[in-house]
Amino acid sequence: MTLESLLKNVKYTLVKGDIKREVTSLALDSRKVRPGGCFVCMSGAVRDAHDFIPEVIGKGAVAVVIQKEVSEVNGLSELLELEEISEVTFVKVEDTRAAMALMSAAYFDYPAEKLVTIGITGTKGKTTTTYMIKEMLEAAGIPTGLIGTIEIIIGDEVIHASNTTPESYSVQNYFRRMVDCGIKAVVMEVSSQGLMMNRVAGITFDYGIFTNLEPDHIGDNEHKSFEEYAYWKSTLFQKCKVGILNADSGHLETILKGHTCEVETFGTSEKADLRATNIHFGQEKGVLSTKYDICGKENFGVEFYMPGMFSVYNSLTAIALGRHFGLSHEVINEALKKVKVKGRTEITEVSSKIKGAPAYTVMIDYAHNAMALESLLSTLRAYNPKRLVCLFGCGGNRAKSRRYEMGEVSSKMADFTIVTSDNPRFEKPEDIIADIVTGIQKGPGKYVTIIDRREAVKYAIKNAEEGDVIVLAGKGHEDYQEICGVKYPMDERDLLNDAIDEINSNT
C-alpha cells in the first residue's frame, strides 16, 4: 500500500520525499526492517529509535516516521542532504506510538472493525475474567480469541505472551489473524501501561470492562503516582461503546470521569445493575466451590469450582458481559464449571493420586506481592481449612520491602509457611529468604526454610494433613526459574507430579 494510505488517520508533516510512494512492510524494530519497508521511530526507556535511522536506510527502508524535530536528531540534517537517500520519504508526527497504532490498523486493513472487541482493565481479575468470557462465548458457539498476560489464543494456536497488552503492531496482527481464521470476538487484557503507551490507540472497543483498582505498578519505570495509574485505566471508557464496571469499587467515580460510553454496573451492593446475593463457599474432598444467586438484570443461580469473593466478582463480570450476547443460564453455568486458568487459583489434583493419602487441597497461584497474598489467604480462610499452608519465595533484584511484607502477611494469615526460592536472579537465595523470615517473625505463624523449591514442594506434600489447604504462591503460570540471568525450566505442576511419583514409589 502507499505511505499515504498507511497515514490515513494520522496527522503528519511531510519532511521530505513522496507521500504516495509504495510501502511493503511496517516495523518498529530496526532489526525487522526489510527493503521497501517503513520504519517508525518509537523510543523506549533504554534506546532512542531515532538513532537507528542510518541503519534502517542501509537495510532498504523507503520511509521513516519521526517524532523529534530534524535538528534534534543527531546527524539527521546532514543525512537528509545526501543524494543516495533522495528516494527515502521522511514524515514527522506528534507521537510515533499513537501513529504506529493507527498505521498498524491500516496496514492490516482495520481488523478490529470485523470483530466484537472486549477490553478488560483493572488491578486484579483481568486474566481470569478473560478466560471465563472466552469459555462462555465459545460454549455458545461464538469463536473467540484471547490476548492476555499468559498467552495469546488464536483458534488452536497458542502464543506465549511477553506483555499483558502487546505493542500496537502485534495487537493488530493478532486481530488480523483472528479474522482470517473465522474468529468472531476477541477478549483482551488492557493494562494501564498499554493505554498510556497507545498500544490500543484507534480501537473503539465494543465493550470495556473495569474490575477493580488498588495501588500497583507505581514506580520509576511505570506510573509516577496512583492518580496517574487510575487516570490511564479510566481512558478505556473514552474508547468503548459500552462500559461494564464494578459498582462496589471506591474508585468508580474516578474511572468514569470523562467517559463517553453507555454504563452498566455489577457487584454485591443494591446500586449495582447485576448483583450477587446468597454467596456460599464450600469444600468437599479437596474441591473448593463457590455458589451464589444473581438478581437485577438477570435472575438465576450460579455454582462453579473457583474459590473466594474475587471469583464471585470475576464470574459476575463475565456474566454481565455474557448477557449482551444472549447467553443462556445453562451455558453460563456449564462454562464456569470448565474454566481453569493456569496459575490463577489453580486447584491441582494431588492427594487422590497418592496411595493412602489424606484428602487435602493444593492450589497454584501467581500471588507475588503482599496485597495479592493477603487477598488469597483471607479468601481461603473462609473455607475453614484444618491448616492453611503457604509456600512462597520472592524475586531477586526487586524491592526488599516486598519480602518483609509478604513474610508478615503469611505469618499472620497462614498456619504454616514454607519459605523457598522464587526467581533469585542475581541475588543469593539465602539472602532473600533471610529477608522474608524477618517479616515472618513479626507474626505468630510457624515456618520452615527450604532453599530448593523442588524440595520445598515435596516437603509440603509429604507433610500434608487431612483438610489442609496448601498454596504454592508466586510462580503461577511461569514455567522457569531465573538464576544469574539464565531461565531454567521449572513448572510447579511438574514439581508436584515428581513429588507424587516419589511418594508412591516409596510406599
Short mmCIF file of C-alpha atoms in Angstrom, two decimals:
data_model
loop_
_atom_site.label_atom_id
_atom_site.label_comp_id
_atom_site.label_asym_id
_atom_site.label_seq_id
_atom_site.Cartn_x
_atom_site.Cartn_y
_atom_site.Cartn_z
CA MET A 1 0.00 0.00 0.00
CA THR A 2 1.05 3.62 -0.23
CA LEU A 3 2.52 5.53 2.67
CA GLU A 4 -0.34 7.97 2.28
CA SER A 5 -2.93 5.23 2.89
CA LEU A 6 -0.97 3.99 5.92
CA LEU A 7 -1.15 7.51 7.35
CA LYS A 8 -4.83 7.95 6.53
CA ASN A 9 -5.90 8.66 10.15
CA VAL A 10 -2.64 10.26 11.31
CA LYS A 11 -1.84 13.97 11.49
CA TYR A 12 1.61 14.43 9.98
CA THR A 13 4.04 16.78 8.32
CA LEU A 14 5.91 15.71 5.20
CA VAL A 15 9.58 16.48 5.86
CA LYS A 16 10.97 15.12 2.60
CA GLY A 17 10.04 12.79 -0.26
CA ASP A 18 6.94 11.33 -1.89
CA ILE A 19 3.97 10.56 0.39
CA LYS A 20 2.36 8.43 -2.35
CA ARG A 21 5.24 6.01 -2.57
CA GLU A 22 4.55 2.31 -2.09
CA VAL A 23 5.47 0.64 1.19
CA THR A 24 5.82 -3.13 1.50
CA SER A 25 6.16 -3.56 5.29
CA LEU A 26 5.89 -1.74 8.60
CA ALA A 27 8.35 -2.06 11.51
CA LEU A 28 9.11 -0.54 14.91
CA ASP A 29 12.17 -2.75 15.46
CA SER A 30 15.20 -1.80 13.35
CA ARG A 31 16.21 -5.48 13.19
CA LYS A 32 12.98 -6.31 11.35
CA VAL A 33 13.23 -3.66 8.65
CA ARG A 34 13.11 -5.07 5.10
CA PRO A 35 13.76 -3.45 1.69
CA GLY A 36 10.80 -1.30 0.72
CA GLY A 37 9.63 -1.01 4.32
CA CYS A 38 8.59 1.82 6.61
CA PHE A 39 10.34 2.33 9.95
CA VAL A 40 8.56 4.12 12.81
CA CYS A 41 10.91 5.65 15.40
CA MET A 42 9.36 4.58 18.69
CA SER A 43 11.66 5.34 21.60
CA GLY A 44 11.80 3.26 24.78
CA ALA A 45 13.29 3.71 28.24
CA VAL A 46 16.68 2.39 27.14
CA ARG A 47 17.11 3.30 23.45
CA ASP A 48 16.04 6.10 21.14
CA ALA A 49 14.91 4.58 17.85
CA HIS A 50 15.87 7.79 16.01
CA ASP A 51 19.50 6.68 16.46
CA PHE A 52 18.86 3.74 14.12
CA ILE A 53 17.78 5.80 11.10
CA PRO A 54 21.09 5.34 9.18
CA GLU A 55 20.94 1.59 9.87
CA VAL A 56 17.37 1.11 8.56
CA ILE A 57 18.09 3.18 5.46
CA GLY A 58 21.06 0.92 4.84
CA LYS A 59 18.66 -2.04 5.04
CA GLY A 60 16.44 -0.55 2.33
CA ALA A 61 13.75 1.34 4.26
CA VAL A 62 11.96 3.72 1.90
CA ALA A 63 10.00 5.65 4.56
CA VAL A 64 10.84 6.82 8.09
CA VAL A 65 8.37 8.28 10.60
CA ILE A 66 9.96 10.53 13.22
CA GLN A 67 8.72 12.31 16.34
CA LYS A 68 11.62 14.66 17.03
CA GLU A 69 12.48 17.78 15.11
CA VAL A 70 15.11 17.14 12.44
CA SER A 71 17.56 19.38 14.31
CA GLU A 72 17.13 17.29 17.46
CA VAL A 73 18.21 14.03 15.81
CA ASN A 74 21.96 13.63 15.72
CA GLY A 75 23.25 13.82 12.13
CA LEU A 76 19.79 13.78 10.51
CA SER A 77 20.11 17.22 8.85
CA GLU A 78 23.30 16.10 7.09
CA LEU A 79 21.76 12.75 6.20
CA LEU A 80 18.78 14.38 4.50
CA GLU A 81 21.12 16.26 2.18
CA LEU A 82 22.78 13.10 0.82
CA GLU A 83 21.91 12.24 -2.78
CA GLU A 84 21.88 8.48 -2.09
CA ILE A 85 18.84 8.79 0.20
CA SER A 86 16.90 11.17 -2.02
CA GLU A 87 14.28 8.45 -2.58
CA VAL A 88 13.58 7.98 1.15
CA THR A 89 10.47 9.71 2.49
CA PHE A 90 10.54 11.29 5.95
CA VAL A 91 7.37 12.12 7.86
CA LYS A 92 7.06 13.84 11.25
CA VAL A 93 4.21 13.13 13.70
CA GLU A 94 3.45 14.39 17.20
CA ASP A 95 3.53 10.90 18.81
CA THR A 96 5.08 7.94 16.99
CA ARG A 97 3.45 5.43 19.36
CA ALA A 98 -0.02 6.72 18.54
CA ALA A 99 0.91 6.91 14.86
CA MET A 100 2.19 3.32 14.90
CA ALA A 101 -1.13 2.11 16.32
CA LEU A 102 -3.13 3.87 13.63
CA MET A 103 -0.73 2.83 10.86
CA SER A 104 -0.82 -0.80 12.05
CA ALA A 105 -4.61 -0.79 11.90
CA ALA A 106 -4.42 0.47 8.30
CA TYR A 107 -1.65 -1.98 7.40
CA PHE A 108 -3.77 -4.95 8.49
CA ASP A 109 -6.95 -3.46 6.96
CA TYR A 110 -8.72 -2.47 10.18
CA PRO A 111 -9.40 -5.97 11.59
CA ALA A 112 -10.91 -4.66 14.86
CA GLU A 113 -13.91 -3.48 12.85
CA LYS A 114 -14.58 -7.10 11.85
CA LEU A 115 -14.55 -8.43 15.44
CA VAL A 116 -16.59 -7.87 18.58
CA THR A 117 -13.88 -6.36 20.78
CA ILE A 118 -13.90 -6.71 24.58
CA GLY A 119 -11.24 -4.90 26.64
CA ILE A 120 -10.72 -5.54 30.35
CA THR A 121 -8.81 -3.23 32.69
CA GLY A 122 -8.30 -3.27 36.46
CA THR A 123 -5.68 -4.12 39.07
CA LYS A 124 -6.79 -7.69 39.69
CA GLY A 125 -9.02 -10.23 37.97
CA LYS A 126 -8.27 -9.37 34.33
CA THR A 127 -6.64 -12.67 33.43
CA THR A 128 -9.22 -14.99 35.00
CA THR A 129 -12.12 -12.94 33.66
CA THR A 130 -10.82 -13.11 30.09
CA TYR A 131 -10.77 -16.92 30.27
CA MET A 132 -14.26 -17.01 31.76
CA ILE A 133 -15.58 -14.83 28.95
CA LYS A 134 -13.83 -16.87 26.28
CA GLU A 135 -15.20 -20.12 27.74
CA MET A 136 -18.75 -18.72 27.84
CA LEU A 137 -18.73 -17.33 24.30
CA GLU A 138 -17.14 -20.47 22.87
CA ALA A 139 -19.78 -22.61 24.65
CA ALA A 140 -22.43 -20.52 22.91
CA GLY A 141 -20.85 -21.19 19.51
CA ILE A 142 -19.04 -17.83 19.18
CA PRO A 143 -15.37 -18.42 18.18
CA THR A 144 -13.36 -16.14 20.47
CA GLY A 145 -9.73 -15.06 20.53
CA LEU A 146 -7.80 -14.02 23.64
CA ILE A 147 -4.90 -11.66 24.30
CA GLY A 148 -3.54 -11.53 27.83
CA THR A 149 -0.81 -11.84 30.42
CA ILE A 150 -0.26 -15.57 29.99
CA GLU A 151 -0.81 -16.17 26.29
CA ILE A 152 -2.48 -15.22 23.03
CA ILE A 153 -5.02 -17.73 21.71
CA ILE A 154 -5.98 -17.69 18.02
CA GLY A 155 -8.12 -20.72 17.26
CA ASP A 156 -5.93 -23.75 18.00
CA GLU A 157 -2.76 -21.66 18.09
CA VAL A 158 -1.30 -20.59 21.44
CA ILE A 159 1.44 -17.95 21.57
CA HIS A 160 3.48 -17.11 24.67
CA ALA A 161 2.84 -13.54 25.89
CA SER A 162 5.61 -11.05 26.69
CA ASN A 163 3.42 -8.14 27.80
CA THR A 164 -0.10 -8.02 29.22
CA THR A 165 -1.02 -5.75 26.31
CA PRO A 166 1.30 -6.23 23.29
CA GLU A 167 2.65 -3.42 21.12
CA SER A 168 0.09 -1.99 18.72
CA TYR A 169 1.55 -3.71 15.64
CA SER A 170 1.23 -7.10 17.34
CA VAL A 171 -2.31 -6.36 18.55
CA GLN A 172 -3.45 -5.53 15.01
CA ASN A 173 -1.54 -8.51 13.60
CA TYR A 174 -3.28 -10.85 16.06
CA PHE A 175 -6.66 -9.30 15.22
CA ARG A 176 -5.99 -9.85 11.51
CA ARG A 177 -5.09 -13.48 12.06
CA MET A 178 -8.21 -13.96 14.15
CA VAL A 179 -10.42 -12.54 11.40
CA ASP A 180 -8.72 -14.71 8.80
CA CYS A 181 -9.41 -17.91 10.73
CA GLY A 182 -13.07 -17.16 11.35
CA ILE A 183 -12.98 -15.80 14.89
CA LYS A 184 -15.91 -13.51 15.68
CA ALA A 185 -14.95 -11.94 19.03
CA VAL A 186 -11.80 -11.14 20.96
CA VAL A 187 -11.35 -10.55 24.69
CA MET A 188 -8.13 -8.87 25.81
CA GLU A 189 -6.46 -7.50 28.89
CA VAL A 190 -5.85 -3.78 28.55
CA SER A 191 -3.22 -2.63 31.02
CA SER A 192 -2.68 0.93 32.21
CA GLN A 193 0.76 0.78 30.55
CA GLY A 194 -0.85 -0.38 27.31
CA LEU A 195 -3.25 2.56 27.42
CA MET A 196 -0.55 5.07 28.34
CA MET A 197 1.75 3.83 25.58
CA ASN A 198 -1.00 3.96 22.94
CA ARG A 199 -0.93 0.22 22.22
CA VAL A 200 -4.70 0.23 21.66
CA ALA A 201 -4.96 3.71 20.12
CA GLY A 202 -7.51 3.88 17.34
CA ILE A 203 -9.54 0.90 18.63
CA THR A 204 -13.11 1.60 19.70
CA PHE A 205 -13.94 -1.38 21.89
CA ASP A 206 -17.46 -2.70 21.72
CA TYR A 207 -17.24 -3.41 25.45
CA GLY A 208 -14.91 -2.00 28.08
CA ILE A 209 -14.76 -3.70 31.49
CA PHE A 210 -13.43 -2.42 34.83
CA THR A 211 -12.73 -4.99 37.57
CA ASN A 212 -11.21 -3.01 40.49
CA LEU A 213 -8.45 -0.57 41.39
CA GLU A 214 -5.74 -0.75 44.06
CA PRO A 215 -2.23 0.77 44.28
CA ASP A 216 0.08 -1.17 41.95
CA HIS A 217 2.51 -0.59 39.07
CA ILE A 218 3.75 2.63 40.64
CA GLY A 219 7.48 3.29 40.35
CA ASP A 220 10.31 4.75 38.30
CA ASN A 221 9.61 2.68 35.18
CA GLU A 222 5.82 2.51 35.49
CA HIS A 223 3.40 5.16 36.78
CA LYS A 224 4.57 8.15 38.81
CA SER A 225 1.56 8.08 41.15
CA PHE A 226 -1.67 6.29 41.96
CA GLU A 227 -3.55 9.20 40.37
CA GLU A 228 -1.70 8.68 37.08
CA TYR A 229 -2.31 4.93 37.27
CA ALA A 230 -6.05 5.49 37.82
CA TYR A 231 -6.23 8.08 35.02
CA TRP A 232 -4.84 5.74 32.38
CA LYS A 233 -7.23 2.99 33.48
CA SER A 234 -10.10 5.45 33.05
CA THR A 235 -9.22 6.22 29.43
CA LEU A 236 -10.56 2.82 28.32
CA PHE A 237 -14.04 4.23 28.93
CA GLN A 238 -13.37 7.03 26.48
CA LYS A 239 -12.67 4.47 23.76
CA CYS A 240 -15.50 1.94 24.15
CA LYS A 241 -19.21 1.82 23.29
CA VAL A 242 -20.50 0.06 26.43
CA GLY A 243 -18.74 0.19 29.80
CA ILE A 244 -19.34 -2.61 32.33
CA LEU A 245 -17.93 -1.60 35.72
CA ASN A 246 -17.63 -2.79 39.31
CA ALA A 247 -20.18 -0.76 41.30
CA ASP A 248 -18.52 -1.74 44.61
CA SER A 249 -15.20 -0.07 43.78
CA GLY A 250 -14.49 3.04 45.78
CA HIS A 251 -12.78 4.42 42.66
CA LEU A 252 -15.75 4.05 40.31
CA GLU A 253 -16.29 7.81 40.04
CA THR A 254 -12.61 8.32 39.16
CA ILE A 255 -12.71 5.64 36.47
CA LEU A 256 -15.87 7.12 34.94
CA LYS A 257 -14.53 10.67 34.82
CA GLY A 258 -14.72 11.84 31.21
CA HIS A 259 -16.33 8.62 30.00
CA THR A 260 -18.13 8.62 26.65
CA CYS A 261 -19.73 5.18 26.84
CA GLU A 262 -23.03 3.71 27.94
CA VAL A 263 -22.61 2.46 31.55
CA GLU A 264 -23.72 -0.74 33.31
CA THR A 265 -22.60 -1.99 36.71
CA PHE A 266 -22.18 -5.25 38.63
CA GLY A 267 -21.41 -6.02 42.26
CA THR A 268 -22.92 -7.09 45.57
CA SER A 269 -24.47 -3.77 46.59
CA GLU A 270 -28.03 -2.62 45.87
CA LYS A 271 -26.78 0.09 43.49
CA ALA A 272 -25.41 -2.50 41.02
CA ASP A 273 -27.42 -3.37 37.91
CA LEU A 274 -26.39 -7.04 38.25
CA ARG A 275 -25.97 -8.32 41.81
CA ALA A 276 -24.60 -11.41 43.54
CA THR A 277 -26.55 -12.48 46.64
CA ASN A 278 -26.70 -15.50 48.98
CA ILE A 279 -23.00 -16.21 48.50
CA HIS A 280 -21.81 -19.56 49.84
CA PHE A 281 -18.34 -21.16 49.89
CA GLY A 282 -17.99 -24.92 50.26
CA GLN A 283 -15.29 -27.61 50.45
CA GLU A 284 -15.64 -31.32 49.81
CA LYS A 285 -12.90 -33.90 49.21
CA GLY A 286 -10.31 -31.28 48.36
CA VAL A 287 -12.59 -29.34 45.98
CA LEU A 288 -13.45 -25.70 46.78
CA SER A 289 -16.75 -24.43 45.39
CA THR A 290 -18.50 -21.08 45.11
CA LYS A 291 -22.26 -20.66 44.86
CA TYR A 292 -24.46 -17.56 44.66
CA ASP A 293 -27.70 -16.13 43.22
CA ILE A 294 -27.84 -13.39 40.60
CA CYS A 295 -30.53 -10.73 40.67
CA GLY A 296 -31.24 -7.46 38.93
CA LYS A 297 -30.99 -7.55 35.13
CA GLU A 298 -30.78 -11.37 35.36
CA ASN A 299 -32.15 -13.84 37.91
CA PHE A 300 -30.66 -17.33 38.32
CA GLY A 301 -28.25 -19.39 40.43
CA VAL A 302 -24.54 -19.97 39.74
CA GLU A 303 -22.15 -22.65 41.03
CA PHE A 304 -18.55 -23.33 39.98
CA TYR A 305 -15.18 -24.52 41.30
CA MET A 306 -13.04 -21.46 41.91
CA PRO A 307 -12.72 -20.06 45.43
CA GLY A 308 -13.49 -16.80 47.13
CA MET A 309 -15.02 -13.37 46.71
CA PHE A 310 -12.64 -12.44 43.90
CA SER A 311 -14.05 -15.41 41.97
CA VAL A 312 -17.55 -14.12 42.67
CA TYR A 313 -16.56 -10.77 41.17
CA ASN A 314 -14.68 -12.31 38.23
CA SER A 315 -17.61 -14.58 37.30
CA LEU A 316 -20.13 -11.77 37.80
CA THR A 317 -18.04 -9.60 35.46
CA ALA A 318 -18.11 -12.31 32.80
CA ILE A 319 -21.85 -12.86 33.24
CA ALA A 320 -22.52 -9.11 32.94
CA LEU A 321 -20.73 -9.22 29.58
CA GLY A 322 -22.29 -12.52 28.52
CA ARG A 323 -25.84 -11.25 28.83
CA HIS A 324 -25.13 -8.88 25.92
CA PHE A 325 -24.62 -11.98 23.77
CA GLY A 326 -27.89 -13.55 24.95
CA LEU A 327 -26.17 -16.48 26.65
CA SER A 328 -28.48 -18.95 28.38
CA HIS A 329 -28.18 -19.64 32.09
CA GLU A 330 -27.27 -23.24 31.29
CA VAL A 331 -24.41 -22.21 29.00
CA ILE A 332 -23.08 -19.79 31.62
CA ASN A 333 -23.10 -22.39 34.40
CA GLU A 334 -21.53 -25.13 32.30
CA ALA A 335 -18.83 -22.77 31.04
CA LEU A 336 -17.92 -21.56 34.54
CA LYS A 337 -17.53 -25.14 35.75
CA LYS A 338 -14.99 -25.81 32.97
CA VAL A 339 -12.82 -22.70 33.41
CA LYS A 340 -9.30 -23.36 34.61
CA VAL A 341 -6.68 -20.64 34.42
CA LYS A 342 -3.03 -21.60 34.70
CA GLY A 343 -1.58 -20.16 37.88
CA ARG A 344 -4.71 -18.30 38.99
CA THR A 345 -6.27 -20.10 41.99
CA GLU A 346 -5.50 -23.26 40.04
CA ILE A 347 -6.66 -26.28 42.01
CA THR A 348 -4.36 -29.22 41.23
CA GLU A 349 -5.28 -32.84 41.89
CA VAL A 350 -2.70 -34.30 44.25
CA SER A 351 -4.00 -36.23 47.29
CA SER A 352 -6.22 -38.51 45.19
CA LYS A 353 -3.12 -39.59 43.22
CA ILE A 354 -1.17 -40.71 46.29
CA LYS A 355 -1.80 -44.12 47.80
CA GLY A 356 -3.45 -43.83 51.21
CA ALA A 357 -3.07 -40.05 51.37
CA PRO A 358 -5.49 -37.90 53.40
CA ALA A 359 -7.79 -35.55 51.45
CA TYR A 360 -6.34 -32.05 51.12
CA THR A 361 -6.34 -29.22 48.57
CA VAL A 362 -3.34 -27.96 46.61
CA MET A 363 -3.55 -24.64 44.78
CA ILE A 364 -1.09 -22.84 42.50
CA ASP A 365 -1.44 -19.05 42.37
CA TYR A 366 0.54 -16.14 40.96
CA ALA A 367 0.23 -14.03 44.15
CA HIS A 368 3.65 -12.40 44.25
CA ASN A 369 3.12 -9.32 46.41
CA ALA A 370 1.65 -8.72 49.86
CA MET A 371 -1.65 -7.33 48.58
CA ALA A 372 -2.33 -10.36 46.38
CA LEU A 373 -1.16 -12.84 49.01
CA GLU A 374 -3.34 -11.29 51.72
CA SER A 375 -6.36 -11.39 49.42
CA LEU A 376 -5.72 -15.03 48.55
CA LEU A 377 -5.11 -16.24 52.12
CA SER A 378 -8.09 -14.37 53.55
CA THR A 379 -10.24 -15.93 50.84
CA LEU A 380 -9.07 -19.44 51.68
CA ARG A 381 -9.69 -18.83 55.39
CA ALA A 382 -13.41 -18.66 54.54
CA TYR A 383 -13.27 -22.39 53.71
CA ASN A 384 -12.17 -23.23 57.29
CA PRO A 385 -9.21 -25.47 56.39
CA LYS A 386 -7.67 -27.60 59.13
CA ARG A 387 -4.39 -25.84 58.32
CA LEU A 388 -3.61 -23.16 55.79
CA VAL A 389 -0.10 -23.80 54.45
CA CYS A 390 1.64 -21.18 52.32
CA LEU A 391 4.77 -21.92 50.25
CA PHE A 392 6.44 -18.95 48.58
CA GLY A 393 9.64 -17.07 47.83
CA CYS A 394 10.41 -13.60 46.46
CA GLY A 395 12.20 -12.47 43.33
CA GLY A 396 15.77 -11.19 43.50
CA ASN A 397 16.79 -7.67 42.45
CA ARG A 398 13.40 -6.31 43.42
CA ALA A 399 12.24 -4.14 46.33
CA LYS A 400 13.19 -5.70 49.68
CA SER A 401 10.02 -4.28 51.22
CA ARG A 402 8.01 -6.88 49.28
CA ARG A 403 9.86 -9.66 51.13
CA TYR A 404 9.18 -8.26 54.59
CA GLU A 405 5.54 -7.57 53.74
CA MET A 406 4.84 -11.00 52.24
CA GLY A 407 6.56 -12.71 55.16
CA GLU A 408 4.46 -10.82 57.67
CA VAL A 409 1.21 -11.47 55.80
CA SER A 410 1.89 -15.21 55.55
CA SER A 411 2.86 -15.46 59.23
CA LYS A 412 -0.33 -13.70 60.33
CA MET A 413 -2.75 -15.44 57.96
CA ALA A 414 -1.33 -18.93 57.34
CA ASP A 415 -0.84 -21.59 59.99
CA PHE A 416 2.43 -22.71 58.48
CA THR A 417 4.79 -21.08 55.98
CA ILE A 418 7.38 -22.82 53.81
CA VAL A 419 9.90 -20.21 52.68
CA THR A 420 11.77 -21.11 49.50
CA SER A 421 13.21 -19.66 46.27
CA ASP A 422 11.32 -17.86 43.52
CA ASN A 423 13.46 -16.20 40.82
CA PRO A 424 16.65 -15.26 42.71
CA ARG A 425 18.09 -13.60 39.60
CA PHE A 426 21.46 -12.14 40.64
CA GLU A 427 20.96 -12.40 44.40
CA LYS A 428 21.77 -15.27 46.75
CA PRO A 429 18.59 -17.23 47.63
CA GLU A 430 19.76 -17.38 51.27
CA ASP A 431 19.75 -13.56 51.48
CA ILE A 432 16.24 -13.29 50.02
CA ILE A 433 14.93 -15.96 52.38
CA ALA A 434 16.53 -14.20 55.37
CA ASP A 435 14.63 -11.01 54.46
CA ILE A 436 11.35 -12.94 54.22
CA VAL A 437 11.99 -14.53 57.62
CA THR A 438 12.45 -11.04 59.09
CA GLY A 439 8.86 -10.35 58.08
CA ILE A 440 7.61 -13.76 59.23
CA GLN A 441 8.98 -13.18 62.71
CA LYS A 442 6.60 -10.23 63.12
CA GLY A 443 3.69 -12.67 63.17
CA PRO A 444 2.71 -15.78 65.12
CA GLY A 445 2.91 -18.36 62.31
CA LYS A 446 5.26 -21.33 62.32
CA TYR A 447 7.65 -21.68 59.42
CA VAL A 448 10.45 -23.67 57.81
CA THR A 449 13.03 -22.59 55.22
CA ILE A 450 13.96 -24.86 52.29
CA ILE A 451 16.08 -23.18 49.60
CA ASP A 452 15.40 -25.69 46.77
CA ARG A 453 11.83 -25.12 45.56
CA ARG A 454 11.57 -28.71 44.32
CA GLU A 455 12.41 -29.99 47.82
CA ALA A 456 10.07 -27.45 49.38
CA VAL A 457 7.13 -28.66 47.27
CA LYS A 458 7.95 -32.27 48.15
CA TYR A 459 8.08 -31.36 51.85
CA ALA A 460 4.65 -29.69 51.65
CA ILE A 461 3.05 -32.79 50.09
CA LYS A 462 4.77 -35.33 52.36
CA ASN A 463 3.62 -33.46 55.46
CA ALA A 464 0.08 -32.65 54.34
CA GLU A 465 -2.79 -33.42 56.72
CA GLU A 466 -6.48 -34.19 56.26
CA GLY A 467 -8.39 -30.97 55.44
CA ASP A 468 -5.31 -28.84 54.69
CA VAL A 469 -5.27 -26.17 52.00
CA ILE A 470 -1.75 -25.81 50.59
CA VAL A 471 -0.93 -22.76 48.46
CA LEU A 472 2.10 -22.66 46.16
CA ALA A 473 2.34 -18.89 45.65
CA GLY A 474 4.37 -16.59 43.44
CA LYS A 475 5.19 -18.59 40.31
CA GLY A 476 1.71 -19.24 38.94
CA HIS A 477 1.84 -19.69 35.17
CA GLU A 478 5.64 -19.29 34.97
CA ASP A 479 7.47 -22.37 33.73
CA TYR A 480 11.01 -21.29 34.59
CA GLN A 481 13.29 -20.19 37.42
CA GLU A 482 15.67 -17.31 36.67
CA ILE A 483 19.13 -17.65 38.19
CA CYS A 484 22.03 -15.33 37.27
CA GLY A 485 20.39 -14.24 34.03
CA VAL A 486 19.51 -17.77 32.86
CA LYS A 487 15.97 -19.13 32.81
CA TYR A 488 15.93 -22.80 33.78
CA PRO A 489 12.83 -24.95 33.09
CA MET A 490 10.70 -25.27 36.23
CA ASP A 491 6.95 -25.76 36.32
CA GLU A 492 5.21 -26.31 39.65
CA ARG A 493 2.90 -28.85 38.07
CA ASP A 494 5.98 -30.91 37.20
CA LEU A 495 7.31 -30.48 40.73
CA LEU A 496 4.03 -31.78 42.13
CA ASN A 497 3.98 -34.75 39.76
CA ASP A 498 7.59 -35.61 40.66
CA ALA A 499 6.69 -35.47 44.36
CA ILE A 500 3.64 -37.71 43.78
CA ASP A 501 5.75 -40.28 41.88
CA GLU A 502 8.46 -40.31 44.54
CA ILE A 503 6.00 -40.71 47.43
CA ASN A 504 4.14 -43.51 45.62
CA SER A 505 7.37 -45.34 44.79
CA ASN A 506 8.33 -45.33 48.47
CA THR A 507 5.00 -46.71 49.77
#
